[in-house]
Amino acid sequence: MWGRFGGRDRQTVRKALEIDRFEGKEGRACLIHVRAGRVLVVGVGKAASFTLEKWRHAVARAVVRGREVKAREIVLAGGRHRVWEDLEAATRAFGEAAEMAVYRFSHYKKPENGFEPDSVTFVPSAGIAGNPRQVLDRAVRGARAVNFARDLVNEPACAMTPKALAEAARRIGSGVSVSVRDEAWIKRMKMGGILGVAQGSVNRPRFIELHYRPRRPSTSRPIVLVGKGVTFDSGGLSLKPSKSMETMKSDMSGAAAVLGTFRVLREIRPPVEVIGLIAAVENMPSGSAYRPGDVVRTMAGKTIEVNNTDAEGRVTLADALVFATRRRPRLIVDLATLTGACVVALGERIAGVFGNDEKLVQALLASGERTGEKMWAMPMEEDYKDLLKSEVADLKNAGERYAGAITAALFLREFVGQTPWAHIDIAGPAFTERDLPYCPKGGTGFGVRTLVDFLLHQA
Ligand code: BES
Ligand code: MN
Ligand code: ZN
């Protein structure tokens, strides 16, 4: 990349950094005007602590700053570090971060600076050969799917109703078959959990099924992805306080991650059969709402005492998971903004991973490691099962104050039978209330990159 700059330009850069006392501290940046253009030097901290994720952050800073200064052409240079020497990983990280960093939700408000660069290029250090085109292409497609998921989450709940979510699924269109079932079908299927949660809202529920069939599947049984699709969670009659309710349009982030993943599947067509399931519902208080103390009967016949109408996600997922097992999958993964307790345990940046199959959990953690989506394995403590015992039904939907993320996962496990299953509680990382290096405030699209990486490794 230095090729286009003359010796004098290099001299200018060196001098400017010296004057600025630029030491390369993480997050610091320095823009320098030279004859051949402008050089932005982005600090990444000490070499010993430089990681792939810090490279993503640096890429994001560079493209966001590049947009601010209206750079038409942005060229990012790598260097001599093991992070850049794994060319495939560095290129993927570059492509994803560059595309995700420039995301803005602009449906209702024009961005102040609408400038977009003509090109963003990554030049690994001399001696490392070429840009792997397919890697970059997939990275950008993956990132666009993340941005698509962010758009779905960022739409206000008045626009992203169960019906609208189903229409968004339908628009994924060719290459993936999408069926949307209405309430009459949900009734025929005896999905009493979905119906119970949905009955308080004027926005009627939908059951969405996506099916991606490769030409030559590598195995005979499909993988099922289930996404929590509560388009707004008021808490129902167990109403949330207004502060906690403010961001509850994001309660369909699991569904958004599944839809984003199908967009990528359609485009890159890996040899693995995948089914996506979303029970789209709105959780509202009203004269027709389900009440604390009500009992609902799920598709499998198991009954649930609803002691808290705000623990609605698991009630809808119960039916979706039973339906998933009917598709005879080799494994099920669900993503859900399921519990505030998981946010207490792991904070806003890390998702909790639960499951009944250690290998599956490990495979998901490995995908998270590669993609930079942070996840942590959580225990399925058998002793806590007692917290879900009910006097009147097979189980109740909400446990006590403590271990809320674990009891929620134990609840879900009751509905998957012997099928290998993992549950990712994304209540923390699905939504951000502050700007992150490659994600502005709002929906993050968390899960898409991990699911895509996971599916590619299953193929
Ligand atoms: N959608 C919420 C969980 C949530 C909380 C997501 C914060 C994102 C941020 C879920 O439906 C819920 O309300 N869970 C309850 C369960 C409780 C009533 C057992 C919770 O976590 O408080
Ligand atoms: Mn809730
Ligand atoms: Zn919820």
Short mmCIF file of C-alpha atoms in Angstrom, two decimals, residues 83 159 273-274 295 305 353 406 447:
data_model
loop_
_atom_site.label_atom_id
_atom_site.label_comp_id
_atom_site.label_asym_id
_atom_site.label_seq_id
_atom_site.Cartn_x
_atom_site.Cartn_y
_atom_site.Cartn_z
CA VAL A 83 -3.49 -11.78 13.04
CA ALA A 159 -44.36 -1.66 12.06
CA GLU A 273 -30.46 -28.86 4.88
CA VAL A 274 -31.79 -26.21 7.27
CA VAL A 295 -52.94 -23.08 32.35
CA GLU A 305 -49.14 -22.96 34.61
CA VAL A 353 -25.18 -21.12 25.78
CA ILE A 406 -30.83 -21.57 33.95
CA GLY A 447 -26.17 -14.62 16.13
#
